[in-house]
Amino acid sequence: MLKDTKFHLIALLAVLVLLLAGCQAAATPTEEAATEPPAAETEDVTEAPMTEEPVATEEAAGDIVIALVPKNLGNPYFDTANNGAQEAAAELGIEVQYQGSSTADATEQIQLLNSLIAQEVDGLAISANDADALVPTGQDAMAQGIPVVTWDSAIAPEGRDVHINQATAEGIARVQIEMAHRLADGEGQIAILSATSTAPNQNEWIGFMEEILQEPDYQGLELVDTVYGDDEDEKSYNEALGLMTTYPDLEVIIAPTTVGIAASARAVQDQGRIGEVLVTGLGTPNQMREYVKSGAAPEFALWNPGDLGYLAVYTIYHMVQGDITGAPGDEFDAGKLGNYTILDDGTILLGAPTVFDADNIDDFDF
Amino acid sequence: MAATHSETRSARHSRRVSLRNILVRWELLLVVLITVVTLINIQQSPFFLKPVNLSRAARDFMELGIMMLPMTYIIIALATVDLSVASIMGMCASFMGLLFMNGVDIWIAVAAALALGVAAGAMNGFLVAHVKLPALVVTLATYAFYRGMAYAMLGDEAARGYPESFTYLGQGFIGDGRIIPFSLILFLALALIFGVVLHTTTFGRYLYAIGNNEQAARYSGVPVDRVKMILFVLSGFMSALAGLVLAARFGSTRPDIGLGLELTVITATVLGGISISGGTGTMIGAILSLLLIGLVRFGMGLMNLQGQVQDIVIGLLLIISVLLPSIGRMLSRRGALSNLNVSQVLQVTLFVIAMALFVAFFLWSRSLL
């Protein structure tokens, strides 16, 4: 009996030690959060935590806490968005907390959002894992007076205030034609290496590219072929080789897919045809850095996720301050990005995609 | 409820006493842990005690709880798990969504989804009880098969636009206070039924009997195969029900709904003291464990500790839950201290130290970030 009790005590102690170890960590972030408590609804804070004092209801900029919620953590794309958001937060003198679930899963994201809503954050900037499943949660937040802005991946309109659109299909198509035009010095044969023949995004962009090529400025460019690498590395590589063999005078390959552009650049490099055939399209800096520096793909484009995070924070800031309500037609200033207007469909357009080349690629890490 | 294990009467006497001590001990430990976690939560976050927050957080765990009830039965009786529960959930919710999108009345679609859950469970049960295949392999196969069916039904599409009378299942509240979620009441009612059946009926005694010794149970007239069949059908039905509640909470269905939830369900069940080797465990333990997991996750969420940290804590709790009973068994044997196997103690101690160091390192690296 005595031994049983002893065991019981030891077991309890062990568990408590482990738990306390867990709480040690809790102390650091919470204290930070507690020094800048969301000021709303102070009447409810009866069991105030140690550092908190009754705060005036007036919301000073320093008290604003915005949560930036990516699809999941550990993704350089979202980390870059966070860098942009932190830059905006520093400019505005507010706090942005970067909070994500460990997997890109709606169930987990909803749990996380519920804990953020419970903490009465001042705004939510979300990249949604499921446009529909997050609607009730977004509505809960808005009902509690928390602005909901989505970026990168939207919640359906009824579950958010504003969505920030990274680019339009037309804008994505245009930037790629412009790059091809530059790389071909205004004239020559170009070809497109796409994902699958049924990929809706790529097909929409290619449709716009074909229209843009009809414009007088681009009459020198001749689109000789469109091939499909199915977003598989090896197939894309072989399709790129095929293009170079079939069209000896080919000057530019446009690959509007991150798999295709890297495979094409590698094919050009392996064939020793750097400078004769140039690759451009949509890619990410980390994946394309090598080919930009070797000259196989001197420039390519993508929206800058850092700007997305930056703009999301500015949008929410103005909503919290009451400058705008998130209604179509609202205009606001977004620091280094300039002025923005909320469009009729409740979205904001980030702007033209960013072009990456040898001069700026080392500024990016995603 | 723990005291009603009359089925273990036939077991060897000394063993019965020590086993029961462990059980009682584990549920007590859960209560202590729940109290500690609650106190920490209250102390760390001024938002924890707000009823609206607690009620919203509670809703996030009800599907888990509903699926945990039959899983408890399966682990107790069969010393194995049903890996297909989340896939059945996904398939049935997708089926309901598909029917609804094609103009079928929502309640007919709901009935059809529940029926599909029964059929899916019956297929598992048939393969296990009558074809005599190992449950782990059968449900691993149907885990893939049923999820595949969900994708076949909805593809990339989402079913949406459910009427409010249906979304009430997952989003609604009892009364005007908007405080007591309907899904919580549903879970509690089901838990009560499952608990009473487990601890007071012949069927419940069969489960423990099979779990303790299947052959002996068979020879003493327990209809083992029928019980197995019933368990998997029950699991299929409850998974379908959980799928409906989740679809109602989301207000939509995608084929990946509830993906990966089976492991969370198993974790919660085992943490409740339901021994994975079968034959022991109480419904109270399972429910307490769900409460503990909910409190840990919600509390840590309020403290802005992110998903990975929560996973680490839940994982540690699970290790403790498996470790403690075996240490307990070791110690509660006669002359425990003199018999103590030094190398075992050393291993356990080293393990605990290693885990503590790992956690310490992790936390240290996080705070540097």
PDB file of C-alpha atoms in Angstrom, chain A residues 29-182:
ATOM      1  CA  PRO A  29       4.788  34.530 -25.799  1.00  0.00           C
ATOM      2  CA  THR A  30       1.879  35.210 -23.461  1.00  0.00           C
ATOM      3  CA  GLU A  31       3.624  37.930 -21.585  1.00  0.00           C
ATOM      4  CA  GLU A  32       4.349  39.623 -24.856  1.00  0.00           C
ATOM      5  CA  ALA A  33       0.722  39.299 -25.781  1.00  0.00           C
ATOM      6  CA  ALA A  34      -0.422  40.440 -22.371  1.00  0.00           C
ATOM      7  CA  THR A  35       1.539  43.661 -22.469  1.00  0.00           C
ATOM      8  CA  GLU A  36      -0.457  44.650 -25.504  1.00  0.00           C
ATOM      9  CA  PRO A  37      -3.922  43.363 -24.724  1.00  0.00           C
ATOM     10  CA  PRO A  38      -6.696  43.904 -27.202  1.00  0.00           C
ATOM     11  CA  ALA A  39      -8.431  46.767 -25.480  1.00  0.00           C
ATOM     12  CA  ALA A  40     -11.993  45.910 -26.392  1.00  0.00           C
ATOM     13  CA  GLU A  41     -14.389  44.511 -23.785  1.00  0.00           C
ATOM     14  CA  THR A  42     -12.325  45.203 -20.719  1.00  0.00           C
ATOM     15  CA  GLU A  43     -15.362  44.707 -18.525  1.00  0.00           C
ATOM     16  CA  ASP A  44     -15.056  40.966 -18.991  1.00  0.00           C
ATOM     17  CA  VAL A  45     -11.536  40.700 -17.713  1.00  0.00           C
ATOM     18  CA  THR A  46     -12.345  40.020 -14.097  1.00  0.00           C
ATOM     19  CA  GLU A  47      -9.501  37.575 -13.504  1.00  0.00           C
ATOM     20  CA  ALA A  48      -6.957  39.889 -15.066  1.00  0.00           C
ATOM     21  CA  PRO A  49      -3.516  38.382 -15.625  1.00  0.00           C
ATOM     22  CA  MET A  50      -0.621  39.784 -13.631  1.00  0.00           C
ATOM     23  CA  THR A  51       0.644  42.350 -16.116  1.00  0.00           C
ATOM     24  CA  GLU A  52      -2.701  43.659 -17.230  1.00  0.00           C
ATOM     25  CA  GLU A  53      -4.347  46.797 -15.984  1.00  0.00           C
ATOM     26  CA  PRO A  54      -7.693  48.199 -16.979  1.00  0.00           C
ATOM     27  CA  VAL A  55      -7.166  49.816 -20.339  1.00  0.00           C
ATOM     28  CA  ALA A  56      -9.035  52.663 -21.890  1.00  0.00           C
ATOM     29  CA  THR A  57     -11.441  51.634 -24.623  1.00  0.00           C
ATOM     30  CA  GLU A  58      -9.755  53.927 -27.136  1.00  0.00           C
ATOM     31  CA  GLU A  59      -7.647  51.822 -29.439  1.00  0.00           C
ATOM     32  CA  ALA A  60      -4.143  53.178 -29.824  1.00  0.00           C
ATOM     33  CA  ALA A  61      -2.098  51.860 -32.720  1.00  0.00           C
ATOM     34  CA  GLY A  62       0.270  50.139 -30.317  1.00  0.00           C
ATOM     35  CA  ASP A  63      -2.554  47.988 -28.972  1.00  0.00           C
ATOM     36  CA  ILE A  64      -3.560  46.524 -32.296  1.00  0.00           C
ATOM     37  CA  VAL A  65      -2.767  42.848 -32.694  1.00  0.00           C
ATOM     38  CA  ILE A  66      -3.322  41.245 -36.073  1.00  0.00           C
ATOM     39  CA  ALA A  67      -2.950  37.511 -36.650  1.00  0.00           C
ATOM     40  CA  LEU A  68      -1.428  36.440 -39.964  1.00  0.00           C
ATOM     41  CA  VAL A  69      -2.571  32.852 -40.582  1.00  0.00           C
ATOM     42  CA  PRO A  70      -0.874  30.871 -43.385  1.00  0.00           C
ATOM     43  CA  LYS A  71      -2.149  27.552 -44.715  1.00  0.00           C
ATOM     44  CA  ASN A  72       0.522  25.856 -42.653  1.00  0.00           C
ATOM     45  CA  LEU A  73       3.860  26.565 -41.031  1.00  0.00           C
ATOM     46  CA  GLY A  74       7.276  25.753 -42.402  1.00  0.00           C
ATOM     47  CA  ASN A  75       6.604  26.866 -45.962  1.00  0.00           C
ATOM     48  CA  PRO A  76       9.079  29.473 -47.294  1.00  0.00           C
ATOM     49  CA  TYR A  77       6.348  31.040 -49.428  1.00  0.00           C
ATOM     50  CA  PHE A  78       4.319  31.882 -46.321  1.00  0.00           C
ATOM     51  CA  ASP A  79       7.407  32.825 -44.335  1.00  0.00           C
ATOM     52  CA  THR A  80       8.110  35.419 -47.020  1.00  0.00           C
ATOM     53  CA  ALA A  81       4.554  36.701 -46.653  1.00  0.00           C
ATOM     54  CA  ASN A  82       5.207  37.001 -42.937  1.00  0.00           C
ATOM     55  CA  ASN A  83       8.350  39.061 -43.575  1.00  0.00           C
ATOM     56  CA  GLY A  84       6.260  41.511 -45.582  1.00  0.00           C
ATOM     57  CA  ALA A  85       3.592  41.574 -42.874  1.00  0.00           C
ATOM     58  CA  GLN A  86       6.184  42.272 -40.167  1.00  0.00           C
ATOM     59  CA  GLU A  87       7.580  45.120 -42.274  1.00  0.00           C
ATOM     60  CA  ALA A  88       4.108  46.658 -42.476  1.00  0.00           C
ATOM     61  CA  ALA A  89       3.605  46.110 -38.739  1.00  0.00           C
ATOM     62  CA  ALA A  90       6.851  47.945 -37.969  1.00  0.00           C
ATOM     63  CA  GLU A  91       5.824  50.871 -40.166  1.00  0.00           C
ATOM     64  CA  LEU A  92       2.402  51.085 -38.530  1.00  0.00           C
ATOM     65  CA  GLY A  93       3.602  50.427 -34.978  1.00  0.00           C
ATOM     66  CA  ILE A  94       1.277  47.475 -34.502  1.00  0.00           C
ATOM     67  CA  GLU A  95       1.852  43.822 -33.687  1.00  0.00           C
ATOM     68  CA  VAL A  96       1.451  41.004 -36.198  1.00  0.00           C
ATOM     69  CA  GLN A  97       1.418  37.464 -34.842  1.00  0.00           C
ATOM     70  CA  TYR A  98       2.274  34.722 -37.316  1.00  0.00           C
ATOM     71  CA  GLN A  99       0.153  31.729 -36.305  1.00  0.00           C
ATOM     72  CA  GLY A 100      -0.337  28.574 -38.325  1.00  0.00           C
ATOM     73  CA  SER A 101      -1.332  24.970 -37.977  1.00  0.00           C
ATOM     74  CA  SER A 102       1.249  22.266 -38.550  1.00  0.00           C
ATOM     75  CA  THR A 103      -0.593  20.771 -41.521  1.00  0.00           C
ATOM     76  CA  ALA A 104      -2.523  22.493 -44.303  1.00  0.00           C
ATOM     77  CA  ASP A 105      -5.833  21.184 -43.041  1.00  0.00           C
ATOM     78  CA  ALA A 106      -9.147  22.965 -42.550  1.00  0.00           C
ATOM     79  CA  THR A 107     -10.020  21.220 -39.276  1.00  0.00           C
ATOM     80  CA  GLU A 108      -6.775  22.294 -37.636  1.00  0.00           C
ATOM     81  CA  GLN A 109      -6.974  25.774 -39.093  1.00  0.00           C
ATOM     82  CA  ILE A 110     -10.469  26.239 -37.667  1.00  0.00           C
ATOM     83  CA  GLN A 111      -9.243  25.233 -34.214  1.00  0.00           C
ATOM     84  CA  LEU A 112      -6.457  27.760 -34.513  1.00  0.00           C
ATOM     85  CA  LEU A 113      -8.807  30.501 -35.720  1.00  0.00           C
ATOM     86  CA  ASN A 114     -11.193  29.788 -32.851  1.00  0.00           C
ATOM     87  CA  SER A 115      -8.379  30.294 -30.358  1.00  0.00           C
ATOM     88  CA  LEU A 116      -7.422  33.558 -32.078  1.00  0.00           C
ATOM     89  CA  ILE A 117     -11.028  34.771 -32.075  1.00  0.00           C
ATOM     90  CA  ALA A 118     -11.240  33.813 -28.401  1.00  0.00           C
ATOM     91  CA  GLN A 119      -8.191  35.982 -27.720  1.00  0.00           C
ATOM     92  CA  GLU A 120     -10.036  38.886 -29.327  1.00  0.00           C
ATOM     93  CA  VAL A 121      -7.308  39.695 -31.819  1.00  0.00           C
ATOM     94  CA  ASP A 122      -8.078  42.842 -33.766  1.00  0.00           C
ATOM     95  CA  GLY A 123      -7.929  41.317 -37.209  1.00  0.00           C
ATOM     96  CA  LEU A 124      -7.419  38.064 -39.069  1.00  0.00           C
ATOM     97  CA  ALA A 125      -5.395  37.777 -42.285  1.00  0.00           C
ATOM     98  CA  ILE A 126      -5.957  34.239 -43.524  1.00  0.00           C
ATOM     99  CA  SER A 127      -4.735  32.026 -46.323  1.00  0.00           C
ATOM    100  CA  ALA A 128      -7.597  29.559 -46.259  1.00  0.00           C
ATOM    101  CA  ASN A 129      -7.211  25.788 -46.466  1.00  0.00           C
ATOM    102  CA  ASP A 130     -10.826  25.389 -47.534  1.00  0.00           C
ATOM    103  CA  ALA A 131     -12.890  28.169 -49.061  1.00  0.00           C
ATOM    104  CA  ASP A 132     -16.197  26.735 -47.828  1.00  0.00           C
ATOM    105  CA  ALA A 133     -15.424  25.016 -44.533  1.00  0.00           C
ATOM    106  CA  LEU A 134     -14.000  28.241 -43.109  1.00  0.00           C
ATOM    107  CA  VAL A 135     -17.114  30.280 -43.849  1.00  0.00           C
ATOM    108  CA  PRO A 136     -18.857  29.686 -40.477  1.00  0.00           C
ATOM    109  CA  THR A 137     -15.623  30.502 -38.630  1.00  0.00           C
ATOM    110  CA  GLY A 138     -15.120  33.679 -40.652  1.00  0.00           C
ATOM    111  CA  GLN A 139     -18.698  34.661 -39.897  1.00  0.00           C
ATOM    112  CA  ASP A 140     -18.140  34.065 -36.179  1.00  0.00           C
ATOM    113  CA  ALA A 141     -15.132  36.383 -36.302  1.00  0.00           C
ATOM    114  CA  MET A 142     -16.960  39.106 -38.195  1.00  0.00           C
ATOM    115  CA  ALA A 143     -19.942  38.829 -35.837  1.00  0.00           C
ATOM    116  CA  GLN A 144     -17.501  39.528 -33.027  1.00  0.00           C
ATOM    117  CA  GLY A 145     -16.268  42.630 -34.845  1.00  0.00           C
ATOM    118  CA  ILE A 146     -13.002  41.144 -36.087  1.00  0.00           C
ATOM    119  CA  PRO A 147     -12.179  42.077 -39.699  1.00  0.00           C
ATOM    120  CA  VAL A 148     -11.427  39.040 -41.855  1.00  0.00           C
ATOM    121  CA  VAL A 149      -9.115  39.577 -44.821  1.00  0.00           C
ATOM    122  CA  THR A 150      -7.990  36.620 -46.915  1.00  0.00           C
ATOM    123  CA  TRP A 151      -4.857  36.487 -49.030  1.00  0.00           C
ATOM    124  CA  ASP A 152      -3.242  33.858 -51.263  1.00  0.00           C
ATOM    125  CA  SER A 153      -6.275  31.579 -50.918  1.00  0.00           C
ATOM    126  CA  ALA A 154      -9.736  32.983 -50.291  1.00  0.00           C
ATOM    127  CA  ILE A 155     -12.644  32.135 -48.030  1.00  0.00           C
ATOM    128  CA  ALA A 156     -15.934  32.302 -49.947  1.00  0.00           C
ATOM    129  CA  PRO A 157     -17.313  35.901 -49.990  1.00  0.00           C
ATOM    130  CA  GLU A 158     -19.912  35.338 -47.245  1.00  0.00           C
ATOM    131  CA  GLY A 159     -17.184  34.304 -44.792  1.00  0.00           C
ATOM    132  CA  ARG A 160     -14.783  37.249 -45.191  1.00  0.00           C
ATOM    133  CA  ASP A 161     -14.664  41.006 -45.607  1.00  0.00           C
ATOM    134  CA  VAL A 162     -12.041  41.384 -48.319  1.00  0.00           C
ATOM    135  CA  HIS A 163      -9.848  39.091 -50.389  1.00  0.00           C
ATOM    136  CA  ILE A 164      -6.493  40.181 -51.742  1.00  0.00           C
ATOM    137  CA  ASN A 165      -6.015  38.811 -55.216  1.00  0.00           C
ATOM    138  CA  GLN A 166      -2.367  38.260 -56.112  1.00  0.00           C
ATOM    139  CA  ALA A 167      -2.822  38.816 -59.836  1.00  0.00           C
ATOM    140  CA  THR A 168      -5.308  38.671 -62.670  1.00  0.00           C
ATOM    141  CA  ALA A 169      -5.050  36.088 -65.391  1.00  0.00           C
ATOM    142  CA  GLU A 170      -4.551  38.884 -67.913  1.00  0.00           C
ATOM    143  CA  GLY A 171      -1.751  40.416 -65.844  1.00  0.00           C
ATOM    144  CA  ILE A 172       0.021  37.080 -65.491  1.00  0.00           C
ATOM    145  CA  ALA A 173      -0.213  36.467 -69.228  1.00  0.00           C
ATOM    146  CA  ARG A 174       0.990  39.966 -70.101  1.00  0.00           C
ATOM    147  CA  VAL A 175       4.084  39.917 -67.935  1.00  0.00           C
ATOM    148  CA  GLN A 176       5.203  36.663 -69.546  1.00  0.00           C
ATOM    149  CA  ILE A 177       4.765  38.012 -73.066  1.00  0.00           C
ATOM    150  CA  GLU A 178       6.643  41.165 -72.078  1.00  0.00           C
ATOM    151  CA  MET A 179       9.542  39.108 -70.767  1.00  0.00           C
ATOM    152  CA  ALA A 180       9.594  36.952 -73.900  1.00  0.00           C
ATOM    153  CA  HIS A 181       9.556  40.125 -75.997  1.00  0.00           C
ATOM    154  CA  ARG A 182      12.569  41.494 -74.130  1.00  0.00           C
TER     155      ARG A 182
END
